[in-house]
Tab-separated table of C-alpha atoms and ligand atoms in Angstrom:
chain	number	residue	atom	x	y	z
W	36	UNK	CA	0.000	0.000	0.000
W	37	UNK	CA	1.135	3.415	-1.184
W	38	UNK	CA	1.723	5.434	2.136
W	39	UNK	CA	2.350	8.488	0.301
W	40	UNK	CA	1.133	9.297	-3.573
W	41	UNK	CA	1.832	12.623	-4.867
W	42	UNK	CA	0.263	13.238	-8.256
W	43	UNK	CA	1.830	16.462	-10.230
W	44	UNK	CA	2.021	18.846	-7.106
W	45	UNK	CA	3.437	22.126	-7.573
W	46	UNK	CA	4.012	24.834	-5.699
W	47	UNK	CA	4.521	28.464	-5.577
W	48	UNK	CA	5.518	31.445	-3.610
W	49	UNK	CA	4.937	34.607	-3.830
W	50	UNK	CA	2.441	35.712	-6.489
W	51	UNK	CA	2.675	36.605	-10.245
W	52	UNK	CA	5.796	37.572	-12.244
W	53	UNK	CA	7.268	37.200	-8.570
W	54	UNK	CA	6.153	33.637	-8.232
W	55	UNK	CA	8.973	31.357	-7.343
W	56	UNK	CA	7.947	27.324	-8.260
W	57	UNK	CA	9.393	25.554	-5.517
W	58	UNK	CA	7.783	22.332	-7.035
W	59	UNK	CA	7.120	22.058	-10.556
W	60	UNK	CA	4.616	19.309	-10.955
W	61	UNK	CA	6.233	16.445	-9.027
W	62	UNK	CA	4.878	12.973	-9.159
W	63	UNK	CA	5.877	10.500	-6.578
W	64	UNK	CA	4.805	7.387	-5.073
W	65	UNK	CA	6.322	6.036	-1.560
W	66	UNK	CA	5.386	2.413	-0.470
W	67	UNK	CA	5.366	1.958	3.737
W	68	UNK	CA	8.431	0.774	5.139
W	69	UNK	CA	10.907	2.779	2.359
W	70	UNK	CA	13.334	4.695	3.598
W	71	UNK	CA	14.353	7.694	1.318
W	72	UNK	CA	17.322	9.353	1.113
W	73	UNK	CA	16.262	12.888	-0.831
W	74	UNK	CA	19.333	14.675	-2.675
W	75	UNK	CA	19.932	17.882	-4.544
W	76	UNK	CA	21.352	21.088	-4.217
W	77	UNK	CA	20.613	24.157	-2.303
W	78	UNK	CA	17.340	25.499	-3.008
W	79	UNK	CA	16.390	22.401	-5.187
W	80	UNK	CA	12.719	21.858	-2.990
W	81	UNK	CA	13.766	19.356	-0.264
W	82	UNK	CA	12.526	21.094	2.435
W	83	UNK	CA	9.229	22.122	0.649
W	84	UNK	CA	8.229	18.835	-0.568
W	85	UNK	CA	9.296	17.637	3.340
W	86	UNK	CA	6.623	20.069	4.670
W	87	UNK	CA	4.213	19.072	2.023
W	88	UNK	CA	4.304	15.563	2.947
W	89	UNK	CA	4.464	16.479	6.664
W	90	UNK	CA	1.357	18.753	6.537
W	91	UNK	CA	3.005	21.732	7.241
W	92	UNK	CA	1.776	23.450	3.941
W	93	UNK	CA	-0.382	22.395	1.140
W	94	UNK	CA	0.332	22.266	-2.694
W	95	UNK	CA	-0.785	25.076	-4.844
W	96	UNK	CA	-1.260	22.354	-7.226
W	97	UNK	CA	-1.472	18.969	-7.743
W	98	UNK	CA	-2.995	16.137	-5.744
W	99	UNK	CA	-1.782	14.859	-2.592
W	100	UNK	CA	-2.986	11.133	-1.017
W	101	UNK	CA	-1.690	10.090	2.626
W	102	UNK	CA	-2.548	6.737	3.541
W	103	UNK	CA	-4.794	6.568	0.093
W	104	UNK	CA	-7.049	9.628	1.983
W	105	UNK	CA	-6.722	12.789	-0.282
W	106	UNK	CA	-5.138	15.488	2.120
W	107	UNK	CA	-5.032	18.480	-0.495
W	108	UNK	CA	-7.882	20.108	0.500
W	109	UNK	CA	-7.920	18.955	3.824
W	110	UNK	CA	-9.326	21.161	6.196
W	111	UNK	CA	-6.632	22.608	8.816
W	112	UNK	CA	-8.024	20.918	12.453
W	113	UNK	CA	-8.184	17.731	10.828
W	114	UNK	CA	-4.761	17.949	9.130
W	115	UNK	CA	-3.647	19.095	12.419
W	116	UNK	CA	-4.577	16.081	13.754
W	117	UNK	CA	-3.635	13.659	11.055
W	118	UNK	CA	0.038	15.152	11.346
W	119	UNK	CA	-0.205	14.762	15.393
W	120	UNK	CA	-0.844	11.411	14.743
W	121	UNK	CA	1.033	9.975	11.628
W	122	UNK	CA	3.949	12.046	11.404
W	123	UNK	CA	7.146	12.804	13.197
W	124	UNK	CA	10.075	15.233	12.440
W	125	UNK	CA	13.371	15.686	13.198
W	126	UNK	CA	15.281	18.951	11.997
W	127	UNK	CA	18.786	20.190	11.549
W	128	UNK	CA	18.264	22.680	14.157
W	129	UNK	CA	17.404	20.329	16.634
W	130	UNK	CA	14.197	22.714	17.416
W	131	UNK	CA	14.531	22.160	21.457
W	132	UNK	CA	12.614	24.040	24.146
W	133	UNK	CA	15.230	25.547	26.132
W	134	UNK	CA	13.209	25.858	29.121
W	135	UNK	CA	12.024	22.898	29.672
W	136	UNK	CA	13.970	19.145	30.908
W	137	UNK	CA	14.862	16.496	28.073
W	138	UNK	CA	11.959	14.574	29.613
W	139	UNK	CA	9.508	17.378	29.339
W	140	UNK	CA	10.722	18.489	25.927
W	141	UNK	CA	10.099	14.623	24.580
W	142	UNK	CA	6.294	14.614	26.361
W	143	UNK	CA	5.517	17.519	24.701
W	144	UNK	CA	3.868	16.026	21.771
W	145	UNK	CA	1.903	14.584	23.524
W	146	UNK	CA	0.048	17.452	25.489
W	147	UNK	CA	-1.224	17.865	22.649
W	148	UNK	CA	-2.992	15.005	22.275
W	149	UNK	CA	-4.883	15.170	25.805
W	150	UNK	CA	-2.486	12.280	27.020
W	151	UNK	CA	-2.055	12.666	31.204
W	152	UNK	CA	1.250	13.934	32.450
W	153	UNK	CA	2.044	10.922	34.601
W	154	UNK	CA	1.254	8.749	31.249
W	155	UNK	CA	3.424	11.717	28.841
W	156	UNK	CA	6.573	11.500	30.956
W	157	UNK	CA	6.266	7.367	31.300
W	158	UNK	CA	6.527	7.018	27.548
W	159	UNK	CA	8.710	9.847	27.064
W	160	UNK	CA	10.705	8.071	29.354
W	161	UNK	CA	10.698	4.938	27.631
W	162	UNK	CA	11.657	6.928	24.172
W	163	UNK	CA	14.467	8.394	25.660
W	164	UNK	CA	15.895	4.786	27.218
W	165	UNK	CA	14.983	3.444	23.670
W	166	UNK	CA	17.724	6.595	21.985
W	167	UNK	CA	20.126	5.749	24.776
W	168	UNK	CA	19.168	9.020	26.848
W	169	UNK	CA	17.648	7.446	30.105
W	170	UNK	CA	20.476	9.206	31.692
W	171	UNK	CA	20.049	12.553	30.350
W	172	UNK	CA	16.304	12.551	31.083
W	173	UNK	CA	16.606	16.044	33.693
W	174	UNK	CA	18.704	17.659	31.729
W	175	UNK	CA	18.074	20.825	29.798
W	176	UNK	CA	18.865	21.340	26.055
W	177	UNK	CA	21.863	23.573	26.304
W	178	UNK	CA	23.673	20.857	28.539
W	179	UNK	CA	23.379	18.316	25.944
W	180	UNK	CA	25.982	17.781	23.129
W	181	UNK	CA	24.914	17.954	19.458
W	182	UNK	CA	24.636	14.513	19.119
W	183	UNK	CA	22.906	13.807	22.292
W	184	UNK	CA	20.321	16.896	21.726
W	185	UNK	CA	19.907	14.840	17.906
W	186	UNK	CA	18.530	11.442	19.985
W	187	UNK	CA	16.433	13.401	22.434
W	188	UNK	CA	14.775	15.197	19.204
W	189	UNK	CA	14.632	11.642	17.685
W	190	UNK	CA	12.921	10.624	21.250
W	191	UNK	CA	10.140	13.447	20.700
W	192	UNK	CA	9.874	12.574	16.942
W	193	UNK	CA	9.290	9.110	17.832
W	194	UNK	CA	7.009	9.638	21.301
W	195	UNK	CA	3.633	9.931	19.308
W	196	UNK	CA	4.577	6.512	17.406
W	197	UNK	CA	4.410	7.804	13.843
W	198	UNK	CA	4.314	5.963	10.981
W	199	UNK	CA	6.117	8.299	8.496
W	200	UNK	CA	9.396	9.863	9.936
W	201	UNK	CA	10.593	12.898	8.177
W	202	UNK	CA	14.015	14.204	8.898
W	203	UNK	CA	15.176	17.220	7.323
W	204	UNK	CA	19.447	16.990	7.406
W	205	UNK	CA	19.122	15.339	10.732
W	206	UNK	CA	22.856	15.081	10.683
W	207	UNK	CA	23.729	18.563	9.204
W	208	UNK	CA	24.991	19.989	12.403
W	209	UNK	CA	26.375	17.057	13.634
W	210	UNK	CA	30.042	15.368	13.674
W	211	UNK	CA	31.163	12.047	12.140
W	212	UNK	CA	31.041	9.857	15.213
W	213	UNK	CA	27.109	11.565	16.742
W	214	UNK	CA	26.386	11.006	12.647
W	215	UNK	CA	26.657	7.868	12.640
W	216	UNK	CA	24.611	7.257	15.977
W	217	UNK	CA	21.939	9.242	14.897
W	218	UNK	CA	21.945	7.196	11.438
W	219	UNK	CA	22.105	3.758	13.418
W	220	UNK	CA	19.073	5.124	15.392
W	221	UNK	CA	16.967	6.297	11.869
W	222	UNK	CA	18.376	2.586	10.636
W	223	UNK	CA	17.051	0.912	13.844
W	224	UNK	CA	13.539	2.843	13.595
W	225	UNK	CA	13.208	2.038	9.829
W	226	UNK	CA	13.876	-2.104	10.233
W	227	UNK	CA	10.782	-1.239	12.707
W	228	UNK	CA	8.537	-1.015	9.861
W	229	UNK	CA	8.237	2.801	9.494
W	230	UNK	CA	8.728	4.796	6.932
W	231	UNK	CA	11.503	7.505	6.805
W	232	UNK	CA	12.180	10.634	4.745
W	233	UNK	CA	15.609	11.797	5.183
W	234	UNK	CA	16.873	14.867	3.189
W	235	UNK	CA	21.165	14.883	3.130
W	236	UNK	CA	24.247	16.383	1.408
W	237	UNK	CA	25.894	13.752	2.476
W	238	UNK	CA	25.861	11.181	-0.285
W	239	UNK	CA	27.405	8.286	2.024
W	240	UNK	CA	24.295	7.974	4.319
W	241	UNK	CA	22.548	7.113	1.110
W	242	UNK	CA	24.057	3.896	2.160
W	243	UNK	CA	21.308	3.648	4.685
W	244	UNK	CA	18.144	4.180	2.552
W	245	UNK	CA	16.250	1.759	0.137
W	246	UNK	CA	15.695	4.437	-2.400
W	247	UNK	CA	17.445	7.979	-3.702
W	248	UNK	CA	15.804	10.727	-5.025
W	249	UNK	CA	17.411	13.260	-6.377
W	250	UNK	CA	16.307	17.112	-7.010
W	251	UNK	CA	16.943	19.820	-8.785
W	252	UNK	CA	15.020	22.828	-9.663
W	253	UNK	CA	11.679	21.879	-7.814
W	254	UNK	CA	11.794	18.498	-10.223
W	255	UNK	CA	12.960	14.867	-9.095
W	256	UNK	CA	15.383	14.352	-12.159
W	257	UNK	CA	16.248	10.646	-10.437
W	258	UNK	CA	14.957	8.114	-8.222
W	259	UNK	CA	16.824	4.965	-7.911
W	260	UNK	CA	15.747	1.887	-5.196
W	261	UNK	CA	19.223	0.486	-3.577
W	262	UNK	CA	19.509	-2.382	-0.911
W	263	UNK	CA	19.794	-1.188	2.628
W	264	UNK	CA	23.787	-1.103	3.424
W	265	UNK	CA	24.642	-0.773	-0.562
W	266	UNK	CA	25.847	2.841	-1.991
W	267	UNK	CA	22.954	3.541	-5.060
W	268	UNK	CA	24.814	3.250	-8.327
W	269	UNK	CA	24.929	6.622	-9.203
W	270	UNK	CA	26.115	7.916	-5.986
W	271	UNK	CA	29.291	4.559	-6.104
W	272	UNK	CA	29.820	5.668	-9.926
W	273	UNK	CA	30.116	9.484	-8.328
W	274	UNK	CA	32.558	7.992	-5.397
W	275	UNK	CA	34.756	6.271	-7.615
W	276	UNK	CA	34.982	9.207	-10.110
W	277	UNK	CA	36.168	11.688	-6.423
W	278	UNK	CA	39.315	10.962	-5.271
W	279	UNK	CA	40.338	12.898	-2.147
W	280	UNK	CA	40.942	11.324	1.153
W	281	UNK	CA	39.453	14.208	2.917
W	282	UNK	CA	35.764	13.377	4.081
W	283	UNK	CA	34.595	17.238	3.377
W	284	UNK	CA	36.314	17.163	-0.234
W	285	UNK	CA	34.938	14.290	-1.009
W	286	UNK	CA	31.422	14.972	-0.480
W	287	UNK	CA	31.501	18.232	-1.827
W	288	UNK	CA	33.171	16.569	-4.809
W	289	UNK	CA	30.485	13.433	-4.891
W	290	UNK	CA	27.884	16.156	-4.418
W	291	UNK	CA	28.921	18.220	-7.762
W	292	UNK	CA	29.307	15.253	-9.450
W	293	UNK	CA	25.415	13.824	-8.999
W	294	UNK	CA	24.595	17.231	-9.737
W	295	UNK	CA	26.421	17.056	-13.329
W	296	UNK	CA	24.639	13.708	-13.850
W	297	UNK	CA	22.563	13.366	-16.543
W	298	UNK	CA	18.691	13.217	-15.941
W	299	UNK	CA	17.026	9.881	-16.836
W	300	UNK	CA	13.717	10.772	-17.595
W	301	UNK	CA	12.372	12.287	-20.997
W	302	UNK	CA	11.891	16.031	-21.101
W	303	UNK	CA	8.315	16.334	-19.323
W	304	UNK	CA	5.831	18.035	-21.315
W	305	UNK	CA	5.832	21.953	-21.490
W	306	UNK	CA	2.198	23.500	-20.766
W	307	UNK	CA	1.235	26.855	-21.204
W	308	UNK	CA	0.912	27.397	-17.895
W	309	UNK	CA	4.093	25.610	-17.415
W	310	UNK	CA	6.079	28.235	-19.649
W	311	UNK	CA	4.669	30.661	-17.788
W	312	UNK	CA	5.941	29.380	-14.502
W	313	UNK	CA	9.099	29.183	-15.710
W	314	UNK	CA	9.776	32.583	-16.783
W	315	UNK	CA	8.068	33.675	-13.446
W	316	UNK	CA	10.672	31.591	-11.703
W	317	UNK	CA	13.868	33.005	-14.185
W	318	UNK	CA	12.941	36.719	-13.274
W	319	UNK	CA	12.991	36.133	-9.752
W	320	UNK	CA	16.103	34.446	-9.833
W	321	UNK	CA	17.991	37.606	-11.988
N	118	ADP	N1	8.302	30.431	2.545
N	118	ADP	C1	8.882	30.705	1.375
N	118	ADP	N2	8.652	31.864	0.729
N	118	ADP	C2	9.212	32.143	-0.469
N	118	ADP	N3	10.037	31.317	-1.113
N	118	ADP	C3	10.321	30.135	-0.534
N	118	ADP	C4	9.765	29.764	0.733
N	118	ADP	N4	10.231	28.530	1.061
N	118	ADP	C5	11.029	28.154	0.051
N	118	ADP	N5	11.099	29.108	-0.917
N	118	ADP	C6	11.847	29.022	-2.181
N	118	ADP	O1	11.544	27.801	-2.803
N	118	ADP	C7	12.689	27.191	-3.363
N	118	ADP	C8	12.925	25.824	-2.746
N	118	ADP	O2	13.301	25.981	-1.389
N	118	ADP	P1	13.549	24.770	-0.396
N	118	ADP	O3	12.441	23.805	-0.520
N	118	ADP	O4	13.806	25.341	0.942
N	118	ADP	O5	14.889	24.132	-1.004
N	118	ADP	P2	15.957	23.121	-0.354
N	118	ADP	O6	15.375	22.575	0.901
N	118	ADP	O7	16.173	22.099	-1.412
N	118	ADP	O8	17.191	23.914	-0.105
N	118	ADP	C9	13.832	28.176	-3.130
N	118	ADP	O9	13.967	28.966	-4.284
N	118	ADP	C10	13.349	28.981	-1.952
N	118	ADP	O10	13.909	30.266	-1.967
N	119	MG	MG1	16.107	22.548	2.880
């Protein structure tokens, strides 16, 4: 069953010749249980098709099915709730209440929901022992290292149980050793049976994911299914072509490289109001 179907959603901000398409009438169907590694550079439309599938904003265009129930025109209480329930994310930022404990900070999302505080903090607790955190549970954000601060927002992602994780450079801010964790933990959630959305620069983690997507300029140019634990063949072809023995060279390097790749698919048909989008989108980028 398709957990996520997204039928030629587009969307724009900003209005008229100022209109920049952040999605240009992307099509894309995610199965339950795949975990996605999304590519592209800068500016591409990770992070807008992220908070598209997350609920966090609607197409301008387009169709939009979660769980086979359209969501497109959803009205905002109930796609409130449907995101409460379904969805969890996890940000580069780490997006941490500085006021409040680890433990309280993980319950959170479930205030929300009406849950009673003796019955929040239990399961936040057991979230955090399940991240490796029990020990850290009365702590507050700012004495947490990156990496552990990563797990606890893991923790909250994960307290509601949602089906469809979406993680938006989850390990952006994060060093090699806390990158791995973190990607152990997203690797541990996924052979759970959920669903994960990861956006990265960092073409090795792709290792992690049973399907690449790649972006560029509000399209998906590629999308490629690899075995859990196996580079994707593009992104091995791009390794093999870099040769540096410096991590941060290298990726940049692998990065450029998928970018130069050629696209796969044929030329998508050019509509009217297609055209028109485009120029909209050239003048705001002169
Ligand atoms: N809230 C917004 N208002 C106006 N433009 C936006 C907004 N969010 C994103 N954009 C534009 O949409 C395009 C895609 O952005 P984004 O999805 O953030 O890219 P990525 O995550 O791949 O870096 C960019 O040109 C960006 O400037
Ligand atoms: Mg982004």
């Amino acid at each position: 069953m398709s957990v996520i179907k997204i039928e030629d959603v587009s969307k724009l901000f900003g209005f008229g010749d100022a209109a920049t398409v952040a999605l240009d009438e992307v099509s894309v169907t995610i199965e339950k249980g795949e975990f996605l590694a999304i590519m592209g550079p800068s500016g591409s439309g990770k992070t807008t098709l992220m908070n598209m599938i997350g609920l966090l904003d609607r197409p301008t265009y387009g169709q939009f099915m979660l769980d086979e129930k359209d969501v497109s025109k959803m009205r905002v209480n109930k796609r409130a709730k449907l995101r409460r329930d379904n969805i969890g994310f996890i940000f580069q930022s780490f997006h941490m209440l500085p006021k409040l404990s680890v433990l309280e900070n993980v319950a959170l999302p479930l205030a929300y929901k009406g849950v009673s505080q003796t019955k929040r903090l239990k399961r936040a607790s057991a979230v955090l022992e399940q991240v490796g955190l029990s020990d850290r549970e009365y702590f507050y954000p700012h004495q947490l290292s990156g990496g552990q601060m990563q797990r606890a927002a893991i923790a909250r992602a994960l307290v509601n149980s949602p089906s469809i994780i979406i993680a938006d450079e989850p390990t952006g801010n994060l060093d090699t050793e806390s990158t791995r964790v973190v990607m152990e933990l997203l690797s541990e959630i996924h052979s759970m049976g959920n669903t994960i959305l990861m956006v990265t620069h960092n073409p090795i983690l792709t290792r992690y994911a049973s399907r690449i997507i790649y972006m560029r300029d509000g399209s998906i140019v590629y999308d490629e299914a690899s075995d859990v634990g196996q580079l994707p063949g593009r992104v091995e072809r791009a390794l093999q072509a870099v040769r540096t023995s410096r991590e941060e060279e290298r990726i940049a390097g692998v990065s450029d490289y998928l970018k130069a790749m050629p696209q796969k698919k044929s030329p998508k048909r050019t509509t009217t109001k297609n055209k028109k989008r485009h120029s909209a989108k050239r003048r705001t980028k002169s």
